[in-house]
Coordinates of C-alpha atoms and ligand atoms in Angstrom, one line a residue:
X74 CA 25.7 21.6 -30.4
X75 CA 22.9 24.3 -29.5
X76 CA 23.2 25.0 -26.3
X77 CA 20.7 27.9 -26.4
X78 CA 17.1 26.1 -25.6
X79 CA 14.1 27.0 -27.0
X80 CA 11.4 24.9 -25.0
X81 CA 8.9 26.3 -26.8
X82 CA 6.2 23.8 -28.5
X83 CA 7.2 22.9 -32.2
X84 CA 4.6 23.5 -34.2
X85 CA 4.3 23.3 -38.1
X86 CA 1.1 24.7 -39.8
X87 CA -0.8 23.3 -42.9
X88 CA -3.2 23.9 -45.2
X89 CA -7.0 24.6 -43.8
X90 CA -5.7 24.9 -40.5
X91 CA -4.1 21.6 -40.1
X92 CA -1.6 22.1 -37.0
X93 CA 1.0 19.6 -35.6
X94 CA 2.0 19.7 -32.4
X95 CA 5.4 18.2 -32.4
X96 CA 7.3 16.5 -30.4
X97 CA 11.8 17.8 -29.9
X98 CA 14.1 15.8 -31.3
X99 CA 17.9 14.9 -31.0
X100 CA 19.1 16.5 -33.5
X101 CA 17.2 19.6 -32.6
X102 CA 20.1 20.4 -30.2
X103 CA 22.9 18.0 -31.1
X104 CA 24.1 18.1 -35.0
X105 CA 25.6 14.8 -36.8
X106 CA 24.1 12.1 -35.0
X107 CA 25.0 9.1 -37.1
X108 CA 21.6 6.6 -37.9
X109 CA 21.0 3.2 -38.4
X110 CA 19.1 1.1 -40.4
X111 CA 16.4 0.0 -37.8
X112 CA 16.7 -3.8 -36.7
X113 CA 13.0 -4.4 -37.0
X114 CA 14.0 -4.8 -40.4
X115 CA 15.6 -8.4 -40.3
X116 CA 13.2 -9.6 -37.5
X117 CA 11.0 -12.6 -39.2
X118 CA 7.9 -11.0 -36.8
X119 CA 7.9 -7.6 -38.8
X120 CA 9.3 -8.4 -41.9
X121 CA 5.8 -10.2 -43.3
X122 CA 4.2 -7.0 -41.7
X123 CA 3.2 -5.2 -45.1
X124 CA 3.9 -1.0 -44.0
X125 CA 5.0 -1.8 -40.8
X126 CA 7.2 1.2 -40.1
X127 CA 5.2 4.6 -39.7
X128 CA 5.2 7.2 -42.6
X129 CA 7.5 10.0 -41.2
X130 CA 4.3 12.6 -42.1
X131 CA 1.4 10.6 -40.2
X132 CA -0.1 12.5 -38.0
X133 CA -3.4 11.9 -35.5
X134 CA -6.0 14.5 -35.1
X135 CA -6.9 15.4 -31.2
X136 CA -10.7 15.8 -32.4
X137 CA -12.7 13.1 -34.7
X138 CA -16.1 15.4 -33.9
X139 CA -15.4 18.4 -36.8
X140 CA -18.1 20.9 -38.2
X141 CA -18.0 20.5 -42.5
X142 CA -16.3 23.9 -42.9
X143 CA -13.9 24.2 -39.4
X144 CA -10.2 24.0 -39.3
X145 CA -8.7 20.1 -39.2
X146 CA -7.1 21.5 -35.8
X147 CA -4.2 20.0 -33.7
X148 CA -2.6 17.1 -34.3
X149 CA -0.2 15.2 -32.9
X150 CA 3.1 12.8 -34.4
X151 CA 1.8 8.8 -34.7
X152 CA 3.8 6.4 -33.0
X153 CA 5.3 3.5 -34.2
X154 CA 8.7 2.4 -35.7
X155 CA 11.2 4.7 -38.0
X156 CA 12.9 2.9 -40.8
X157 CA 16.2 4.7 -39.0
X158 CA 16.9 5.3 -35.5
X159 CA 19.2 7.2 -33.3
X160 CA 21.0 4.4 -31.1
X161 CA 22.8 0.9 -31.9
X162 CA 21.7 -1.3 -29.6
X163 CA 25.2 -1.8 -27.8
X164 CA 24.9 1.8 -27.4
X165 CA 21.9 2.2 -25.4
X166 CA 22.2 2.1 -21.3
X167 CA 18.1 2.0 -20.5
X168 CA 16.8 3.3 -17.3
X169 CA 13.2 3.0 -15.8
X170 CA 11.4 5.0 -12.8
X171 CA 8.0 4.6 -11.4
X172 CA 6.4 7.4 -9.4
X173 CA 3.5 8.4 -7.8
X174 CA 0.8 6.7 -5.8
X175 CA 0.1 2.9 -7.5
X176 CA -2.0 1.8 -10.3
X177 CA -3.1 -1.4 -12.3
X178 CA -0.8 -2.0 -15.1
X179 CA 2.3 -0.5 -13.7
X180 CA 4.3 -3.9 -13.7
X181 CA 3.2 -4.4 -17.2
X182 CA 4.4 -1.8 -18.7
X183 CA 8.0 -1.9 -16.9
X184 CA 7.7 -5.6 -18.2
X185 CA 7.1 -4.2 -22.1
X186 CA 9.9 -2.3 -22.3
X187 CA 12.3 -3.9 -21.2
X188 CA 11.0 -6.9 -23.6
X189 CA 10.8 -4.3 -26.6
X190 CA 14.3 -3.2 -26.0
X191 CA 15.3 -7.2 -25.7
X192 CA 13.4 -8.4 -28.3
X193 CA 13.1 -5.7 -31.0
X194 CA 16.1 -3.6 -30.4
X195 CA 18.9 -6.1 -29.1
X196 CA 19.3 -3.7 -26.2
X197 CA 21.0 -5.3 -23.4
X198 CA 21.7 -3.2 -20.5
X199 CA 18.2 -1.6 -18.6
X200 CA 18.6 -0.6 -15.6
X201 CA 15.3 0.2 -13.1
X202 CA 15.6 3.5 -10.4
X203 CA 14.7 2.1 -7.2
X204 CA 11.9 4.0 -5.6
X205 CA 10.7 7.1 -7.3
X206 CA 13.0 9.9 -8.6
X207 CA 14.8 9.8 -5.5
X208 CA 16.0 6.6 -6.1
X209 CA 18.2 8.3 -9.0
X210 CA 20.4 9.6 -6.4
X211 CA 19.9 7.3 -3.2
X212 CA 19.7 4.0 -4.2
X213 CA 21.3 1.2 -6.2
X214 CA 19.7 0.5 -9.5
X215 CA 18.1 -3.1 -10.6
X216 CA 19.0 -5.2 -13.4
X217 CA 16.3 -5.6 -15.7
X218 CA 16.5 -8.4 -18.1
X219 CA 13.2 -10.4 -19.9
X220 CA 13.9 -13.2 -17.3
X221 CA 13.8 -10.7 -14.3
X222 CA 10.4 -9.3 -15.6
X223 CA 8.8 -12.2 -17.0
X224 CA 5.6 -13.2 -14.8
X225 CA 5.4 -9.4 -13.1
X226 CA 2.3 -8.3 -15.2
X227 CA 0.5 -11.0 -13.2
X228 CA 1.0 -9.0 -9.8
X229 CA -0.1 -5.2 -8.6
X230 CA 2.2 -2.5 -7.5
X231 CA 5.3 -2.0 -9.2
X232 CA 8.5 -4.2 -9.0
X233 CA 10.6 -1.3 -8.5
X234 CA 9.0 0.5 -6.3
X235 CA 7.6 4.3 -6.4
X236 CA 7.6 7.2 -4.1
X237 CA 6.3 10.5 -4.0
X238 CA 8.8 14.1 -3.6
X239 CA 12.5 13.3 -4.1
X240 CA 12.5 15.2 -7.2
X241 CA 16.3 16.9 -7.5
X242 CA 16.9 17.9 -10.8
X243 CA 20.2 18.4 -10.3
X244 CA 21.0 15.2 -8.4
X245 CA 18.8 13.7 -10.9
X246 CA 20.3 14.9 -14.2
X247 CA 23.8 14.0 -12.6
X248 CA 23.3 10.8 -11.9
X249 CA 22.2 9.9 -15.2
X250 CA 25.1 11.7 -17.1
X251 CA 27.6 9.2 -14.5
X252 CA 26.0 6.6 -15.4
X253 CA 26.0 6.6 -18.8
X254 CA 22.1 6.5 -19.0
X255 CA 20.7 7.7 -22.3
X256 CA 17.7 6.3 -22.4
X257 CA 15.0 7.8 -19.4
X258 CA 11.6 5.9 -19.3
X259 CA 9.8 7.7 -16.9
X260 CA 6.4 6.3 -15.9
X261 CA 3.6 8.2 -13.5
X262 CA 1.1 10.9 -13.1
X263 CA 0.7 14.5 -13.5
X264 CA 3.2 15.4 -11.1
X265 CA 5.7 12.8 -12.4
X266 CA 5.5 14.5 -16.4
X267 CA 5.9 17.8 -14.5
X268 CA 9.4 16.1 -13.4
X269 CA 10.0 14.3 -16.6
X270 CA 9.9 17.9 -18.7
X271 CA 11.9 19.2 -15.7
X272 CA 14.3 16.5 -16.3
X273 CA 14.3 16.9 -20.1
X274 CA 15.2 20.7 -20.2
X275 CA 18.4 20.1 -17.9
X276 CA 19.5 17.1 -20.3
X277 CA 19.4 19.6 -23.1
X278 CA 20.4 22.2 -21.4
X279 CA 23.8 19.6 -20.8
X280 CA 23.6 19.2 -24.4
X281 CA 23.7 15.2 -23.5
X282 CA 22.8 12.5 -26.0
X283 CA 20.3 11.4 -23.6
X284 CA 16.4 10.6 -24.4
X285 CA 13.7 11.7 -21.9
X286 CA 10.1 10.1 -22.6
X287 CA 7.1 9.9 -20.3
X288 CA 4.1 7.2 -20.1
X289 CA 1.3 8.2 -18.9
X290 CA -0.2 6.6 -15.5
X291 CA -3.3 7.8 -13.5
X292 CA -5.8 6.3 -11.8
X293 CA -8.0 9.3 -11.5
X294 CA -7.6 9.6 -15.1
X295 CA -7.0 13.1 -14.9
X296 CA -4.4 13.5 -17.5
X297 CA -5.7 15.6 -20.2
X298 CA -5.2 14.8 -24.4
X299 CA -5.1 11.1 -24.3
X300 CA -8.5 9.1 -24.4
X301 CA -7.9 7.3 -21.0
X302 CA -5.0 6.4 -18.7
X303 CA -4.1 2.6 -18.3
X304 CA -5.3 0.6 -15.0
X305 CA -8.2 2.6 -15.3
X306 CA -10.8 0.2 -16.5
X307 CA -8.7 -1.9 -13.9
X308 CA -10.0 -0.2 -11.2
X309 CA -13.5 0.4 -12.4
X310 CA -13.9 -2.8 -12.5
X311 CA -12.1 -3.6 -9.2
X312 CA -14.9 -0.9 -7.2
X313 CA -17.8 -2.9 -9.0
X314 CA -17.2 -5.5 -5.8
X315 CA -17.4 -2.8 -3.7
X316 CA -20.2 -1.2 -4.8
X317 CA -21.8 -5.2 -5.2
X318 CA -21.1 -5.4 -1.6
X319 CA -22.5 -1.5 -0.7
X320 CA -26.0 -2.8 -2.4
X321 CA -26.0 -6.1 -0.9
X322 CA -26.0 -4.9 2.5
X323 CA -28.1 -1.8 1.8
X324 CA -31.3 -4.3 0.0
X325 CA -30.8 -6.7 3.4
X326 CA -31.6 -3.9 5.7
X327 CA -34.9 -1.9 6.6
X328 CA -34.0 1.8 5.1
X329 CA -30.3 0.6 4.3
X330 CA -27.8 2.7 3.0
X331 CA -24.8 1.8 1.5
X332 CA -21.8 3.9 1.0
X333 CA -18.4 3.6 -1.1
X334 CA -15.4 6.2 -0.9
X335 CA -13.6 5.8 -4.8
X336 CA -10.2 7.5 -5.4
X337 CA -10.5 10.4 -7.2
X338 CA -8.9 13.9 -6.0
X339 CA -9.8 16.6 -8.5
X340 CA -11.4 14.0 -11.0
X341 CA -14.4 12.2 -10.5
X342 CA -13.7 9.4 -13.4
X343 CA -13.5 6.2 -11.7
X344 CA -17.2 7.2 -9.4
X345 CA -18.5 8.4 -12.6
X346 CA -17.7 4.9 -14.4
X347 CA -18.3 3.0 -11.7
X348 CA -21.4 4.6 -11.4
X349 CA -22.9 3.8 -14.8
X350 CA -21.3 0.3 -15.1
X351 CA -22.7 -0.8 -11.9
X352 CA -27.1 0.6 -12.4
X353 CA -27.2 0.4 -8.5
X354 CA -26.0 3.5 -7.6
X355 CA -28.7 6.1 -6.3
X356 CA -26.2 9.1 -5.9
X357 CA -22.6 9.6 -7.2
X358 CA -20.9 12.6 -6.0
X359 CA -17.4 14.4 -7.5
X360 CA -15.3 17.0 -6.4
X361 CA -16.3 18.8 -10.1
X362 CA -20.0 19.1 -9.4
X363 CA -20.8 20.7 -6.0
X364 CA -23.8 19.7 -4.0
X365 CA -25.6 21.0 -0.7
X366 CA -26.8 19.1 2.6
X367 CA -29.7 20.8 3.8
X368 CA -33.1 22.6 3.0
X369 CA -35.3 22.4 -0.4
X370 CA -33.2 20.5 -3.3
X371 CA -30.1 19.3 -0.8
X372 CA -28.7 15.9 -0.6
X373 CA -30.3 15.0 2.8
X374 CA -33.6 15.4 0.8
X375 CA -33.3 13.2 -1.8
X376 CA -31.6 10.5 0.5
X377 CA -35.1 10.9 2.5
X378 CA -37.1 10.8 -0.9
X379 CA -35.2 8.1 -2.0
X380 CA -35.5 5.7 0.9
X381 CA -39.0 6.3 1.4
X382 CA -39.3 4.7 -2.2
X383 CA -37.3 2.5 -2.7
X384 CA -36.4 1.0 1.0
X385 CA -32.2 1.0 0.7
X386 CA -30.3 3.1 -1.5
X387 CA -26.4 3.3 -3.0
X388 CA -23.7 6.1 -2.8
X389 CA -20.8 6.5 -4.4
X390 CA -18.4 9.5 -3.5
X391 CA -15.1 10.6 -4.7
X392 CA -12.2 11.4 -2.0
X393 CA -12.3 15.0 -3.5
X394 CA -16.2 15.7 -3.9
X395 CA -17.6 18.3 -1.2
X396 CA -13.9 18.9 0.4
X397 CA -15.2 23.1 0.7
X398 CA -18.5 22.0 2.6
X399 CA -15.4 20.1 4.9
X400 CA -13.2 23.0 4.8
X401 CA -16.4 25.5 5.9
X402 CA -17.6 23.5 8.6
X403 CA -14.1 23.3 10.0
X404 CA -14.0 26.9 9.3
X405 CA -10.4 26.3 8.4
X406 CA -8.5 25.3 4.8
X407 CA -6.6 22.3 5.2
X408 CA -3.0 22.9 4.3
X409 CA -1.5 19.6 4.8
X410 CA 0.3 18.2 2.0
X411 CA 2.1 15.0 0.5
X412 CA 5.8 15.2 -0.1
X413 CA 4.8 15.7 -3.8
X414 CA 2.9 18.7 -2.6
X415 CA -0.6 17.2 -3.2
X416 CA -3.0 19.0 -0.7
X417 CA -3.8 16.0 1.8
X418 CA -7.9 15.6 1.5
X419 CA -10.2 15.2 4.6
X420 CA -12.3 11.7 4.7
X421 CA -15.6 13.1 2.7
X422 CA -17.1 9.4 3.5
X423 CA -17.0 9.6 7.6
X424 CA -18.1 13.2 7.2
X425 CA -21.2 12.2 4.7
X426 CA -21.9 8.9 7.3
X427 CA -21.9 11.2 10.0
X428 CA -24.3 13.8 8.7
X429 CA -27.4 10.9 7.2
X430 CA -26.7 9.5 10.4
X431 CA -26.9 13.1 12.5
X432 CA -30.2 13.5 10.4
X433 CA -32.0 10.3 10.5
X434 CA -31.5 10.5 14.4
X435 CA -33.9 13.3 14.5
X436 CA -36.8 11.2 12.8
X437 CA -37.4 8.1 14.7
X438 CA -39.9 6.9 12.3
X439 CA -37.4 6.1 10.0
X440 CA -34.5 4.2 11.4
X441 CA -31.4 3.4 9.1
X442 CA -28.4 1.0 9.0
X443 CA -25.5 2.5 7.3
X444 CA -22.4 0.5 5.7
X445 CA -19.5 2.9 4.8
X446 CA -17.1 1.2 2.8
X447 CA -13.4 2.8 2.0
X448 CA -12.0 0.5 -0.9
X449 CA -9.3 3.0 -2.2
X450 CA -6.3 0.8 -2.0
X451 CA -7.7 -2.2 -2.8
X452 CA -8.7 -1.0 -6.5
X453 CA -4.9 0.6 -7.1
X454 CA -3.4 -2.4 -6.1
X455 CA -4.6 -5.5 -8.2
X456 CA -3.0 -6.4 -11.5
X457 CA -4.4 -4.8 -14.5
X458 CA -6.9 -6.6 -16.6
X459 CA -6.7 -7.9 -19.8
X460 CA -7.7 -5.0 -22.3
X461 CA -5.4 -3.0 -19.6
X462 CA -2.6 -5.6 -20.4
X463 CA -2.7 -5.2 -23.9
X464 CA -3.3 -1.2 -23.8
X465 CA -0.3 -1.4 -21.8
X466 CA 2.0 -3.5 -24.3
X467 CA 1.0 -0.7 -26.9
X468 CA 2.2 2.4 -24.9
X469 CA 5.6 0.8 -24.0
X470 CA 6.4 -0.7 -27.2
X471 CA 5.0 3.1 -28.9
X472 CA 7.3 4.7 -26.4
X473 CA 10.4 2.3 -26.9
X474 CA 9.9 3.1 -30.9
X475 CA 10.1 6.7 -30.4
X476 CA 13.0 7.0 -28.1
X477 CA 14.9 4.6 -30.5
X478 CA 14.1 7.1 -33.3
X479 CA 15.7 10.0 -31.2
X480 CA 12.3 11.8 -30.5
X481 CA 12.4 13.0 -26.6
X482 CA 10.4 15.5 -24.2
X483 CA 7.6 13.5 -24.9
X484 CA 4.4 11.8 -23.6
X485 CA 3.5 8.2 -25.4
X486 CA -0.1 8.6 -25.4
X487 CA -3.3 7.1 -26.9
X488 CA -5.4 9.8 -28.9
X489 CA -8.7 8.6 -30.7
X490 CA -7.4 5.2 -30.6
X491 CA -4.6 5.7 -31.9
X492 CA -0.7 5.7 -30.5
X493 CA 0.8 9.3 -30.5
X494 CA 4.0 11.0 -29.2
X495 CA 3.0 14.0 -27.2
X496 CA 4.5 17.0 -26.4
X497 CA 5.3 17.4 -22.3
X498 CA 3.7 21.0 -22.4
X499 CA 0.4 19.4 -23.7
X500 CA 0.3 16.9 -20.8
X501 CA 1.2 18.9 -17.8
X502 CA -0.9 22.5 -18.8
X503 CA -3.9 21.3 -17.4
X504 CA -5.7 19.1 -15.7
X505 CA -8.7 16.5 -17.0
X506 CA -12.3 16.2 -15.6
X507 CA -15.2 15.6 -15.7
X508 CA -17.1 18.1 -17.7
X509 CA -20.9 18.5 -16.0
X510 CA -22.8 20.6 -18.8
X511 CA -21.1 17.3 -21.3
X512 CA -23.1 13.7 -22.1
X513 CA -21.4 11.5 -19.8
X514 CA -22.5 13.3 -16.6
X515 CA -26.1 13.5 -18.4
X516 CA -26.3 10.1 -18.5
X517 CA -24.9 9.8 -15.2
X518 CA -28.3 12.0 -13.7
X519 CA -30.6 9.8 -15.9
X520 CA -29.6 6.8 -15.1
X521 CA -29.2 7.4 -11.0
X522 CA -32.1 10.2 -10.9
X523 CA -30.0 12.2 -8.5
X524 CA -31.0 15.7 -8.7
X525 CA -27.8 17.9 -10.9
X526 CA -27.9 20.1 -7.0
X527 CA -26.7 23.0 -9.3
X528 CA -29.1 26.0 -8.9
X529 CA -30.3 27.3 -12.4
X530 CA -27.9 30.5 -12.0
X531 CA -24.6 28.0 -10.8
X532 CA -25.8 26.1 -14.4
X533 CA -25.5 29.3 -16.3
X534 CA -21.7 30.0 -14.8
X535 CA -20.5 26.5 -15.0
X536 CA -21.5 26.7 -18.8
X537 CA -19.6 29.7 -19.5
X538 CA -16.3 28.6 -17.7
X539 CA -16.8 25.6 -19.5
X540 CA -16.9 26.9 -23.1
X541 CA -14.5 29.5 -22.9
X542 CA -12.2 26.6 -21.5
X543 CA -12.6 24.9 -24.6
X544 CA -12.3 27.9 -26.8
X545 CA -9.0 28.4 -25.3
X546 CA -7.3 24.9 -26.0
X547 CA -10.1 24.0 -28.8
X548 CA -10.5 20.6 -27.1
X549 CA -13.4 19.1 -25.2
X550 CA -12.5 15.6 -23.1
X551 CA -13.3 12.7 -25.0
X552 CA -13.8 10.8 -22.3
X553 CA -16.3 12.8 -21.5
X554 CA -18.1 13.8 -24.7
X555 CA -18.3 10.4 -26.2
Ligands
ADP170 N1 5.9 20.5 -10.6 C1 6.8 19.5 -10.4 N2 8.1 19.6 -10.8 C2 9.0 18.6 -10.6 N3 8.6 17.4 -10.1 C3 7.4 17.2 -9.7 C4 6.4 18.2 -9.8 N4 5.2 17.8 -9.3 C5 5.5 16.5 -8.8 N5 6.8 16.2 -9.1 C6 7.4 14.9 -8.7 O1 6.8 13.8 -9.4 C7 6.7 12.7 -8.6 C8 5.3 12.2 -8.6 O2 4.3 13.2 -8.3 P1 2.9 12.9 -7.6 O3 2.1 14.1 -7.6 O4 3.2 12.3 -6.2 O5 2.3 11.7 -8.4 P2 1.7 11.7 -9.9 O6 2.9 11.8 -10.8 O7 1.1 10.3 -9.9 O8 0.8 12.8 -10.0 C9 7.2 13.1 -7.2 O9 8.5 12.5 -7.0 C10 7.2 14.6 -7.2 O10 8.3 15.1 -6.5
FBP171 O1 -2.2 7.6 -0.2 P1 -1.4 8.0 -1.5 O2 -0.4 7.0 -1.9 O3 -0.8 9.3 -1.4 O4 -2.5 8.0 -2.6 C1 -3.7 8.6 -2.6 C2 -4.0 9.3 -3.8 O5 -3.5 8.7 -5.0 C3 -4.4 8.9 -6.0 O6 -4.8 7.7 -6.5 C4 -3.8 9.7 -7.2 O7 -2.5 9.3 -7.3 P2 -1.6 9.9 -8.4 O8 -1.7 11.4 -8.5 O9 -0.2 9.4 -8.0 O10 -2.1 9.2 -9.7 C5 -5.5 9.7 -5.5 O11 -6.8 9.4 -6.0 C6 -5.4 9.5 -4.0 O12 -5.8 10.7 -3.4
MG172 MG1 -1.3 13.2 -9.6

């Protein structure tokens, strides 16, 4: 047994600069793990399937866009079953945690798992953490069987529960060596795969026989490499009402103004989408692309402009879009935080309502009736759709095949359409969003007419922090760039 880590990214080179970014392994640090023949084998659903277990060398590539003479870049290991894996299935003792804050879909995938562990694997003993890491070392766990989780993709939230701080990687990495776990399915956001490669390190640092895999779950969408995070469409779909409802009463009233806060801390995805699904938004706003109230170009302006032409207008704003212009005016940084250490954001929405009002007050001529309206909760906490169902059953029956074939420390992820096992580092390095000087937010402008509220120097600097961004981890966001 190697006891000495090396938690740095395994990487294998090939020819014209093919690169894998691979994902450890069990026998990276434990030598002489026995194998077995993998039971997929004798099940009458696979069997007919003609190559149904993954070649060992497949490989996705994180970019489809490539110049005729570039390096083939990074790539990362395909999902999907081995024809050997690492556990017999009376071996395995499952586990399960949800954290973070809620989103579509959650329910679903606890539901896939423990049906691919069932169904596929003959697993029988999965166990869910009650409540967020913390539940590891606070609270008794909950039998999971395909009975228990049958109908829960049909209802929101998550069956067993989520929280945010709590994380004790000691406390944490104990528990799961008393109780035999050796199996960690741990599902949530940025912060939670920050936790999971926490937790990883410590199990291999133990030198324990013990998997540690990560899926993916943001409603922000803000976790980089894969093409989207499930529940998203979910909730796109979900703020479509609410923006319905923002234009309904905005077209009823003389000079009406509707108004809808979306989620979206540091990445303005779901406004974005929402945005260009819905055609009646005048004015979307994200905490990536700064605007300006007053004067010659500001927001105030156009609000004016546009209501003079058009008699009502839309806005859509993201909980993190203009939080300095909030900080300034308070002439104070908020440093309240979540128990997960998330800087607690100030209500952009009020502050926005407060400020057309505050300006239409001084011009009587043109009297306005604003509707603010602050769905956030309501689009985390309905069930996932149906293409958010079935992207769902893909990332828990890809993660269940890779932790069956001994691969750990990783992220199941989708990457070009396709079902990958990531490496933690990958996931947790940075953040995604929205990329102004890209496509998507260029569509965005046209199809609003907002004004970009970047001054032609503030262009010039975005543009260059952008591109040597992408120099340094050769990727651009494909959900931006389509
Ligand atoms: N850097 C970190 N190291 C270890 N655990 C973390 C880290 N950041 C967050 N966590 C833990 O991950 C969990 C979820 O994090 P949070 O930021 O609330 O949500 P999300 O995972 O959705 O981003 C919390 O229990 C938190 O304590
Ligand atoms: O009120 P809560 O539960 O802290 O959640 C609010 C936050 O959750 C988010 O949806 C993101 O949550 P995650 O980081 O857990 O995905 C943000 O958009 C929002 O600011
Ligand atoms: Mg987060």
């Amino acid at each position: 047994m190697d006891n000495n880590i090396s938690c740095q990214m395994k990487v294998e080179t090939g020819d014209a600069g093919y690169v894998l970014e691979d994902v450890p392994h069990l026998t990276d640090y434990i030598s002489d793990l026995p194998t077995y023949p993998n039971p997929l084998r004798s099940n009458p659903a696979y069997s007919v399937v003609k190559q149904y277990f993954v070649d060992a060398d497949d490989t996705v590539p994180q970019k489809v866009v490539v110049h005729k003479d570039g390096p083939r870049g990074i790539h990362f290991r395909r999902a999907g079953p081995r024809q050997r894996v690492y556990f017999a299935p009376d071996e395995v003792h499952a586990a399960i945690v949800t954290c973070g804050g809620l989103c579509p879909g959650l329910n679903t995938v606890i539901r896939e798992i423990v049906c691919a562990l069932y169904h596929m694997y003959g697993v029988t003993r999965v166990l869910g953490i009650d409540g967020g890491y913390r539940g590891f070392y606070s609270k008794n766990t909950i039998t999971l069987t395909p009975k228990v989780v049958n109908d829960i993709h049909k209802r929101g939230g998550t069956i067993i529960g989520t929280s945010r701080g709590g994380h004790d990687k000691p406390k944490i990495v104990d528990s799961i060596q008393d109780r035999g776990i050796n199996q960690v399915y741990i599902i949530g956001g940025d912060g939670t795969q920050k936790g999971a490669a926490v937790i990883y390190q410590e199990v291999r640092r133990r030198g324990l026989k013990a998997v540690v895999a990560g899926i993916p779950k943001t409603i922000d969408n803000d976790i980089p490499v894969i093409d989207k995070s499930f529940g998203f469409d979910t909730a796109v779909e979900e703020a479509q009402r609410a923006i319905n409802a923002a234009h309904v009463e905005a077209e009823s009233a003389e000079n009406g103004i509707g108004l809808v806060k979306l989620m979206g801390r540091y990445s303005g995805f779901i406004a974005m989408y929402a945005t260009l699904a819905s055609r009646d938004v005048d004015l979307c706003l994200i905490p990536e692309s700064p605007f300006y109230l007053e004067g010659e170009g500001g927001l105030l302006e156009y609000v004016e402009k546009r209501l003079k032409d058009n008699g009502h207008m839309v806005i859509v704003v993201a909980e993190g879009a203009g939080q300095e212009l909030l900080a300034a005016e308070n002439l104070k940084t908020s440093t309240a935080q979540d128990a997960s250490g998330n800087k607690l954001l100030q209500d952009v929405g009020l502050w926005i309502s407060d400020k057309i009002k505050g300006h239409f007050a001084k011009i009587p001529s043109m009297p306005i009736t604003l509707k603010y309206i602050d769905p956030t909760y309501m689009i985390r906490a309905v069930p996932s759709n149906a293409s958010d169902n079935v992207y769902c059953t893909l990332l828990a029956q890809s993660c269940v095949h890779g932790v069956m074939a001994g691969y750990t420390g990783f992220t199941s992820g989708l990457v070009n359409g396709r079902q990958t096992y990531i490496p933690f580092n990958r996931i947790t390095e940075k953040q995604n969003n929205v990329v102004i000087t890209d496509r998507m937010w260029a569509r965005l402008l046209s199809s609003t007419n907002q004004p970009s509220f970047l001054r032609p120097k503030e262009v010039i600097a975005v543009q260059k922090l952008e591109r040597e961004t992408q120099l340094l981890d050769g990727d651009s966001s494909k959900t931006n760039d389509i």
